[in-house]
JSON list of C-alpha atoms in Angstrom, two decimals:
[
{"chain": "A", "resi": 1, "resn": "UNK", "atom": "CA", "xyz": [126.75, 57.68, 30.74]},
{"chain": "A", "resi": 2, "resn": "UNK", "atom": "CA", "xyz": [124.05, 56.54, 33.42]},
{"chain": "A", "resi": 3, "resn": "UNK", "atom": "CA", "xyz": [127.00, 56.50, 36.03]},
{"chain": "A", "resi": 4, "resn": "UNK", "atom": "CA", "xyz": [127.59, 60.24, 35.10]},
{"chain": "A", "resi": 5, "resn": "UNK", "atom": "CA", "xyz": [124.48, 61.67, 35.02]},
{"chain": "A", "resi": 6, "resn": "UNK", "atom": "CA", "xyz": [123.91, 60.01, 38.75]},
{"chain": "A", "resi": 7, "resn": "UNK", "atom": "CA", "xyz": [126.82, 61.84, 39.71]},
{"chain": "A", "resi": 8, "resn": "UNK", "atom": "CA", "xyz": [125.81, 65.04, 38.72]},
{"chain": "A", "resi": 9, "resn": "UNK", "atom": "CA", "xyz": [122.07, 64.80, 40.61]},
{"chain": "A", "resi": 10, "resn": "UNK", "atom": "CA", "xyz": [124.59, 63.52, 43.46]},
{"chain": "A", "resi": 11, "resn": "UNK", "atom": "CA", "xyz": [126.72, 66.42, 43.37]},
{"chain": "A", "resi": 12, "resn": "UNK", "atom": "CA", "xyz": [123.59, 68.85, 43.16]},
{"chain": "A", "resi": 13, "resn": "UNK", "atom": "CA", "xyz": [121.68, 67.50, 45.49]},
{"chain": "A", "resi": 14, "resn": "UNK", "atom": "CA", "xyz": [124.41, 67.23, 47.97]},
{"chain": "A", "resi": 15, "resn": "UNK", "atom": "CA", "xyz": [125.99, 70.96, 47.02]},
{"chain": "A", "resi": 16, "resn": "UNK", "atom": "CA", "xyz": [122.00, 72.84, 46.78]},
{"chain": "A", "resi": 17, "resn": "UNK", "atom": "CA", "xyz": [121.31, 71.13, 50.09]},
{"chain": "A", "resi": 18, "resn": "UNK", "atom": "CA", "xyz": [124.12, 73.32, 51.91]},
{"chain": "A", "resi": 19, "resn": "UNK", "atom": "CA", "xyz": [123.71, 76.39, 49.81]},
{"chain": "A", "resi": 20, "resn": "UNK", "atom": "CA", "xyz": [122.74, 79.68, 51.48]},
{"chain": "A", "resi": 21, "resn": "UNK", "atom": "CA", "xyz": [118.92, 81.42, 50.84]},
{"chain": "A", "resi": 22, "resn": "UNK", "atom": "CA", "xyz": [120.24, 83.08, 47.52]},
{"chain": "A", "resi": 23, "resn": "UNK", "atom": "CA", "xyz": [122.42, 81.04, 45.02]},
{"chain": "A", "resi": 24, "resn": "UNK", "atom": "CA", "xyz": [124.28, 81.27, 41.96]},
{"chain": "A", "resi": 25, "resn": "UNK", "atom": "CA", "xyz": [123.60, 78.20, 39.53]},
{"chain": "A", "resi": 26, "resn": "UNK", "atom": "CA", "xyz": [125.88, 78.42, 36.34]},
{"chain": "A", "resi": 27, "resn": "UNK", "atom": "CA", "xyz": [124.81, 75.46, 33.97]},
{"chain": "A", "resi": 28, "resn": "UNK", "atom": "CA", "xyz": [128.29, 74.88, 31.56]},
{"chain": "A", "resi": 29, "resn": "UNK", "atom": "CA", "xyz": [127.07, 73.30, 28.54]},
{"chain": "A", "resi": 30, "resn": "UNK", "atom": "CA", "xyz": [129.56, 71.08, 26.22]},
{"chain": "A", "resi": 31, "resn": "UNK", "atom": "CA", "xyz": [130.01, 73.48, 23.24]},
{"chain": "A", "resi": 32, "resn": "UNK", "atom": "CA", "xyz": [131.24, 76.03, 25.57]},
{"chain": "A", "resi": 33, "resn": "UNK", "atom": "CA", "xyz": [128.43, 78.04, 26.20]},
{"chain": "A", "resi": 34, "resn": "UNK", "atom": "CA", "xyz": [127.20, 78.96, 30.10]},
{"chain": "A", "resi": 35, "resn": "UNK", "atom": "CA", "xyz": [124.02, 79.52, 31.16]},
{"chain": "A", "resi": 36, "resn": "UNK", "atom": "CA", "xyz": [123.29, 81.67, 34.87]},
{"chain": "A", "resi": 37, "resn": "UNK", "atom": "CA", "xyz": [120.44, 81.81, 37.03]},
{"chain": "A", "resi": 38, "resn": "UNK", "atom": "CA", "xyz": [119.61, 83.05, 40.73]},
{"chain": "A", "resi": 39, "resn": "UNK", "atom": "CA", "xyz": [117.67, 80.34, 43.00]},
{"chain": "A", "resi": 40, "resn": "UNK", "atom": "CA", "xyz": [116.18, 81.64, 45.94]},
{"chain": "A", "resi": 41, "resn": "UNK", "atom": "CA", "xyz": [114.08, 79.68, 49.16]},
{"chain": "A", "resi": 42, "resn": "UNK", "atom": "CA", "xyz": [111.54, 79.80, 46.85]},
{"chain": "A", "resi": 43, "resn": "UNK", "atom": "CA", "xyz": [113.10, 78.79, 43.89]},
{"chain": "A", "resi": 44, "resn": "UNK", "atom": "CA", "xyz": [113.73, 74.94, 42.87]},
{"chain": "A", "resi": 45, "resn": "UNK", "atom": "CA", "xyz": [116.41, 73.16, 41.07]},
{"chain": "A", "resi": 46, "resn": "UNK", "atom": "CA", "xyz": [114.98, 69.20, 40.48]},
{"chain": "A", "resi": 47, "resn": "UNK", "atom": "CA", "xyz": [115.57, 66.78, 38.04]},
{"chain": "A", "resi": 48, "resn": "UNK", "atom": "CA", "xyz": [112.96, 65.09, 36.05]},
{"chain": "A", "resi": 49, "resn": "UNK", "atom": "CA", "xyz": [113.68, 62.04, 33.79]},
{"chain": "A", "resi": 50, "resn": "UNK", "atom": "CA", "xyz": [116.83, 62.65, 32.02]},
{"chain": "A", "resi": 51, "resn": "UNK", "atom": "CA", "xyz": [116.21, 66.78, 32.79]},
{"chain": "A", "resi": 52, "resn": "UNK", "atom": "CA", "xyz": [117.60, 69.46, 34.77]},
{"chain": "A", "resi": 53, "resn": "UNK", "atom": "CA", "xyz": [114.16, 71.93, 35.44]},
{"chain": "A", "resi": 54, "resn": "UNK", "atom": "CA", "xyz": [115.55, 75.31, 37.60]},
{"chain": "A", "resi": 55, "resn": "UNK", "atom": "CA", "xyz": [113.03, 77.99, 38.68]},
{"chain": "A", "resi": 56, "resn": "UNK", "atom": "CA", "xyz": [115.02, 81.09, 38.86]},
{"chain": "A", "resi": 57, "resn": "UNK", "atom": "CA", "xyz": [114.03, 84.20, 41.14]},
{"chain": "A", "resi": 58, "resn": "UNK", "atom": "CA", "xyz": [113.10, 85.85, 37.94]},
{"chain": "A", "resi": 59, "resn": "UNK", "atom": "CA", "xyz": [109.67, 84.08, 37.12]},
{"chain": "A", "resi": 60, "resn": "UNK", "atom": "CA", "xyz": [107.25, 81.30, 37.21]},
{"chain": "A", "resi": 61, "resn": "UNK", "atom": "CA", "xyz": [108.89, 79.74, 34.09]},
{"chain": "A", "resi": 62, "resn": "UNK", "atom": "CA", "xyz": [110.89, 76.49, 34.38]},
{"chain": "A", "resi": 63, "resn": "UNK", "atom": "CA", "xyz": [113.82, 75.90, 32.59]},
{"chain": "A", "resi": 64, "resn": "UNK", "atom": "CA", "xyz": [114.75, 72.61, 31.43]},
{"chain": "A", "resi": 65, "resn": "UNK", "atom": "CA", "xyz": [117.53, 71.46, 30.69]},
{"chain": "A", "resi": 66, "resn": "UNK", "atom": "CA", "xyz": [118.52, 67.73, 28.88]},
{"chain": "A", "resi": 67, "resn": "UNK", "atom": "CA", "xyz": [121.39, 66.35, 31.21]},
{"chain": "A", "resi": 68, "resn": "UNK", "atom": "CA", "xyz": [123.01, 65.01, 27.98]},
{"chain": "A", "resi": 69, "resn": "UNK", "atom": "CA", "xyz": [124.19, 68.42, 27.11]},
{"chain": "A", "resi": 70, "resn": "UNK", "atom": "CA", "xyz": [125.38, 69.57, 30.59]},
{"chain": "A", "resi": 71, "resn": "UNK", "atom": "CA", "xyz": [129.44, 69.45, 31.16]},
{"chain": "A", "resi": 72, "resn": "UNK", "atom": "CA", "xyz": [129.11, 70.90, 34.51]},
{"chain": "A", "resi": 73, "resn": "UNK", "atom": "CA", "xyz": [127.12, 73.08, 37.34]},
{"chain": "A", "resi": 74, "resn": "UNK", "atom": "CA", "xyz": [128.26, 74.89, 39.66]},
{"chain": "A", "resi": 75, "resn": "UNK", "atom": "CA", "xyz": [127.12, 77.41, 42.88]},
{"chain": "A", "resi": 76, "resn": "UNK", "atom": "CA", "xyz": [128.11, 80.30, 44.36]},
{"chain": "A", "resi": 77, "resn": "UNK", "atom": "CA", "xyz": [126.78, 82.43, 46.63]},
{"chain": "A", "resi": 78, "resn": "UNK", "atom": "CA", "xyz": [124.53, 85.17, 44.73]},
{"chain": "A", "resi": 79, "resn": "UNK", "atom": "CA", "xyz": [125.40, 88.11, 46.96]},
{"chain": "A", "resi": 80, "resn": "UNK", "atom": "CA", "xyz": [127.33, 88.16, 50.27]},
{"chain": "A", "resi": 81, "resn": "UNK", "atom": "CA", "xyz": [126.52, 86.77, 53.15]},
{"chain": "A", "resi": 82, "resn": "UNK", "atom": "CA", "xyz": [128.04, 85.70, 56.64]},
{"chain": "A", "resi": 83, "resn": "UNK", "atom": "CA", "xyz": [127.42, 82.06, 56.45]},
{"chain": "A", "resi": 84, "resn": "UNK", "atom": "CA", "xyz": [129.89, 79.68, 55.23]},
{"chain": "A", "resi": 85, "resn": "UNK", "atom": "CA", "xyz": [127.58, 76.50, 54.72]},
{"chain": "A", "resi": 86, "resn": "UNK", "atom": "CA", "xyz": [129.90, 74.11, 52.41]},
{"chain": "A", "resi": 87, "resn": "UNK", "atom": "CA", "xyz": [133.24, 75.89, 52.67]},
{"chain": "A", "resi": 88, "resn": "UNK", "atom": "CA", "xyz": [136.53, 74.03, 53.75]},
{"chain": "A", "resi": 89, "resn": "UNK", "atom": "CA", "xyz": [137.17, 76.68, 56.49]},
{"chain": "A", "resi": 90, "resn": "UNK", "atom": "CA", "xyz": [138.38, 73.81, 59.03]},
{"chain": "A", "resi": 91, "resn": "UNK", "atom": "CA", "xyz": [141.28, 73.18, 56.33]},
{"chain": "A", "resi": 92, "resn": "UNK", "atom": "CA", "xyz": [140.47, 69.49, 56.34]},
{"chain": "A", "resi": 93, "resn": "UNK", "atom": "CA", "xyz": [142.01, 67.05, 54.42]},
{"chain": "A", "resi": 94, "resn": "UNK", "atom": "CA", "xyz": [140.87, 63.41, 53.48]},
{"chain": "A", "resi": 95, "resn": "UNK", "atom": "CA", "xyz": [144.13, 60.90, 52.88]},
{"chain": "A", "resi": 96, "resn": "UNK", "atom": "CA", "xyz": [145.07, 58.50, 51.53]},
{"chain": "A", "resi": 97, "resn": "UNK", "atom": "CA", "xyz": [142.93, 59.01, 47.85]},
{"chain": "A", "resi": 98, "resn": "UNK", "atom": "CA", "xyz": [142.56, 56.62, 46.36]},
{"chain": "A", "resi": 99, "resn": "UNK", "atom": "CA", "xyz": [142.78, 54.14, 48.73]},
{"chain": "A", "resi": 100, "resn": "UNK", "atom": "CA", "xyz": [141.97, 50.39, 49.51]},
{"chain": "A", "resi": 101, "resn": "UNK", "atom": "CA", "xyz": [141.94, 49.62, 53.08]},
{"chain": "A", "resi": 102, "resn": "UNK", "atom": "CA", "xyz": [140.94, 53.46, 54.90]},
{"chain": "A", "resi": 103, "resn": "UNK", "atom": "CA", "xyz": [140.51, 57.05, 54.86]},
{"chain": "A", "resi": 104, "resn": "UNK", "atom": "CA", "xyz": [142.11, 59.20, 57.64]},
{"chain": "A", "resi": 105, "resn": "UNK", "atom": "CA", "xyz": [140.85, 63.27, 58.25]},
{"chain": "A", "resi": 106, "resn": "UNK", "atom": "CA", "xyz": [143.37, 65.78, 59.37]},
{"chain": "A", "resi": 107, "resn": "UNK", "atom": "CA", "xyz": [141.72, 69.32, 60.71]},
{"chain": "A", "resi": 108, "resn": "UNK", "atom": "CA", "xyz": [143.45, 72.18, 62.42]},
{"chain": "A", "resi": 109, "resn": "UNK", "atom": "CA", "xyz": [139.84, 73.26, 63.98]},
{"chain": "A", "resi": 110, "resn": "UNK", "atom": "CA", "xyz": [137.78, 70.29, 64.52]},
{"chain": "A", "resi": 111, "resn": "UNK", "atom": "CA", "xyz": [138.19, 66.83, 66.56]},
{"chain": "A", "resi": 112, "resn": "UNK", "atom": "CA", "xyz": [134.57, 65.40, 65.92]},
{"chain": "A", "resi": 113, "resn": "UNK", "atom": "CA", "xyz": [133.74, 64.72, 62.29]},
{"chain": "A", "resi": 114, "resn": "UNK", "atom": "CA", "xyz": [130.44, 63.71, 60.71]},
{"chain": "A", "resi": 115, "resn": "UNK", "atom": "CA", "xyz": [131.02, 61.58, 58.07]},
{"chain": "A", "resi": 116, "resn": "UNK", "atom": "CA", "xyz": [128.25, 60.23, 55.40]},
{"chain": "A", "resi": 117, "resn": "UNK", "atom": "CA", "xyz": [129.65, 58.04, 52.76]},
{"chain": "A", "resi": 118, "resn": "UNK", "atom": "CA", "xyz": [127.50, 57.76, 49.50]},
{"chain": "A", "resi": 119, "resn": "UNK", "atom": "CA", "xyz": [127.84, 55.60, 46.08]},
{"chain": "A", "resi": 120, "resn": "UNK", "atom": "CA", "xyz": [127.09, 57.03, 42.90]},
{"chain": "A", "resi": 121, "resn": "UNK", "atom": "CA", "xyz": [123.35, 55.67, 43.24]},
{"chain": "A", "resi": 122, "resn": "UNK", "atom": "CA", "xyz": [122.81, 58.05, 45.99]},
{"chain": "A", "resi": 123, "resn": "UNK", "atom": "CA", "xyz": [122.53, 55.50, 48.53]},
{"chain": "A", "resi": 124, "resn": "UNK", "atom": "CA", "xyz": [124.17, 56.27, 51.50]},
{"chain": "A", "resi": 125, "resn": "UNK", "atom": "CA", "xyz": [126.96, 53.16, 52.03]},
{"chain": "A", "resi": 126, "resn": "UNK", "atom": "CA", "xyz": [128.06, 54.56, 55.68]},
{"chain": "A", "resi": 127, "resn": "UNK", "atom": "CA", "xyz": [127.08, 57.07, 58.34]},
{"chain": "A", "resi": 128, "resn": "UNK", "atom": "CA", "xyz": [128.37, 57.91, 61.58]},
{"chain": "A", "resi": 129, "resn": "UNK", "atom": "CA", "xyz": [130.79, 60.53, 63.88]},
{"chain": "A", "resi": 130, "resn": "UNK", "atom": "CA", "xyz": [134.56, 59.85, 64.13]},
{"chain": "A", "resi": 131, "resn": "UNK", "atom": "CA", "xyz": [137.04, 61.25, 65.66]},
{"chain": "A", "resi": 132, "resn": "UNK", "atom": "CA", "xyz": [139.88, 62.99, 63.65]},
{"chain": "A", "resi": 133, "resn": "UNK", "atom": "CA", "xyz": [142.61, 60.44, 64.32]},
{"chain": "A", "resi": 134, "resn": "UNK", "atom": "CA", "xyz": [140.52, 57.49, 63.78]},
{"chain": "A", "resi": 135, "resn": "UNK", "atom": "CA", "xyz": [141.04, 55.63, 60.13]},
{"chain": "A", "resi": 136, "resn": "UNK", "atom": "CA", "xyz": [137.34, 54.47, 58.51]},
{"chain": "A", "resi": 137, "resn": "UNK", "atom": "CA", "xyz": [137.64, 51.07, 57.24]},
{"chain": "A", "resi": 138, "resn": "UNK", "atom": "CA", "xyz": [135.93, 51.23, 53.30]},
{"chain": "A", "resi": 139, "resn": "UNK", "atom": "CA", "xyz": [138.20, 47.81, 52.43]},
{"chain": "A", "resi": 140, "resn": "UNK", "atom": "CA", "xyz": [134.27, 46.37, 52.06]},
{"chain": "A", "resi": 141, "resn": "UNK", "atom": "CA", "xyz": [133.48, 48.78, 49.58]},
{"chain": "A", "resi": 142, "resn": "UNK", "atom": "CA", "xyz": [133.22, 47.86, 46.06]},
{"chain": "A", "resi": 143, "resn": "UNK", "atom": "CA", "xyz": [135.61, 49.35, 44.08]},
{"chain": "A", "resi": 144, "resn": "UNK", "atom": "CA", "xyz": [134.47, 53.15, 42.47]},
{"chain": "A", "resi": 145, "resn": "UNK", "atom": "CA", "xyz": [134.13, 56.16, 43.25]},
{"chain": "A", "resi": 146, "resn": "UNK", "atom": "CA", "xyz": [132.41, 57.41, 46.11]},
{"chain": "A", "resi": 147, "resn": "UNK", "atom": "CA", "xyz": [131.18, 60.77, 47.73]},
{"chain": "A", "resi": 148, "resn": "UNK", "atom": "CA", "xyz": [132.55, 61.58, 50.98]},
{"chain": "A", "resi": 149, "resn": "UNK", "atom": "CA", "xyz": [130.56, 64.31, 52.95]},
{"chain": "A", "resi": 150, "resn": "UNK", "atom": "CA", "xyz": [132.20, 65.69, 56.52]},
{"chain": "A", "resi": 151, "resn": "UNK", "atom": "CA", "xyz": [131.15, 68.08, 58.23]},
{"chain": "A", "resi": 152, "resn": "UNK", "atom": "CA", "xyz": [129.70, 69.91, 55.57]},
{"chain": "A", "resi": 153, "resn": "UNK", "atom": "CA", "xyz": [132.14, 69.71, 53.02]},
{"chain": "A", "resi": 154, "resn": "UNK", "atom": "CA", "xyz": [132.03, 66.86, 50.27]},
{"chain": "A", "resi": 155, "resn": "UNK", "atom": "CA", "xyz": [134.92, 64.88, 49.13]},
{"chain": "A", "resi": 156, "resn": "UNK", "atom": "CA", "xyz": [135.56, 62.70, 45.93]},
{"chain": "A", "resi": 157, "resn": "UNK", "atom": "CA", "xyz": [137.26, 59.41, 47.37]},
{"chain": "A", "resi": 158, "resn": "UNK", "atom": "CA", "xyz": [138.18, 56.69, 44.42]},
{"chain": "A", "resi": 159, "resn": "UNK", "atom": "CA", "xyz": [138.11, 53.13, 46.34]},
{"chain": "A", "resi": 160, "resn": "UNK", "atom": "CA", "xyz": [140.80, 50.77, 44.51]}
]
């Protein structure tokens, strides 16, 4: 349950860090039921202890949130806007998944990717720029799952 609830702050921290000024949070709890709120610049989302806190555009009021009772957030972009921070618009691909020895990238826009690897701790496991024929050795990575972030858009690799 631990493993999960890192993932989560993972995911969040990773997705809120290349959101645009004005973002949609939807909070999806386990009995169904959603939850919405608009974050701006000066808005937060932050955990605390074993709680999601989010100060919406629409006050000084936090709301918190028990992560125990959280199936899933996601973000979207409040209200249009010309940036595409986080979007797949280079159409790239990670392969093989899972895998054992190495990941490959394929991109029909982009030669030079930055790629930051990260375990479900948050710790970041590798970091450097590749090119897109070039295979990154994760053989030395304990088996898991593993966030993949390139270029701006964040994979979900499972190391065998």
């Amino acid at each position: 349950m631990k493993t999960k609830h890192l993932l989560i702050q993972v995911l969040l921290l990773l997705t809120f860090g290349l959101a645009s000024a004005q973002t949609g949070v939807t909070v999806t709890y386990y009995d169904a039921t959603t939850q919405q709120f608009n974050v701006t610049t000066a808005g937060k989302l932050y955990f605390s202890s074993d709680n999601l806190n989010i100060l919406s555009d629409t006050g000084s009021t936090v709301t918190t949130i028990p992560v125990t009772i959280i199936q899933k957030v996601t973000f979207s972009e409040a209200f249009l806007s010309t940036s595409t921070f986080g979007t797949n618009s280079t159409n790239l691909v990670m392969y093989p998944n899972p895998s054992s020895d190495f990941i490959k990238f394929s991109s029909s826009q982009t030669d030079e990717l930055k790629v930051s690897i990260y375990n479900l701790s948050g710790q970041l496991v590798l970091n450097g720029t590749y090119s897109v024929s070039q295979e990154i050795t994760v053989s030395n990575f304990a088996s898991g799952l593993y966030l993949v972030q390139v270029n701006g858009v964040t994979f979900k690799l499972s190391k065998k």
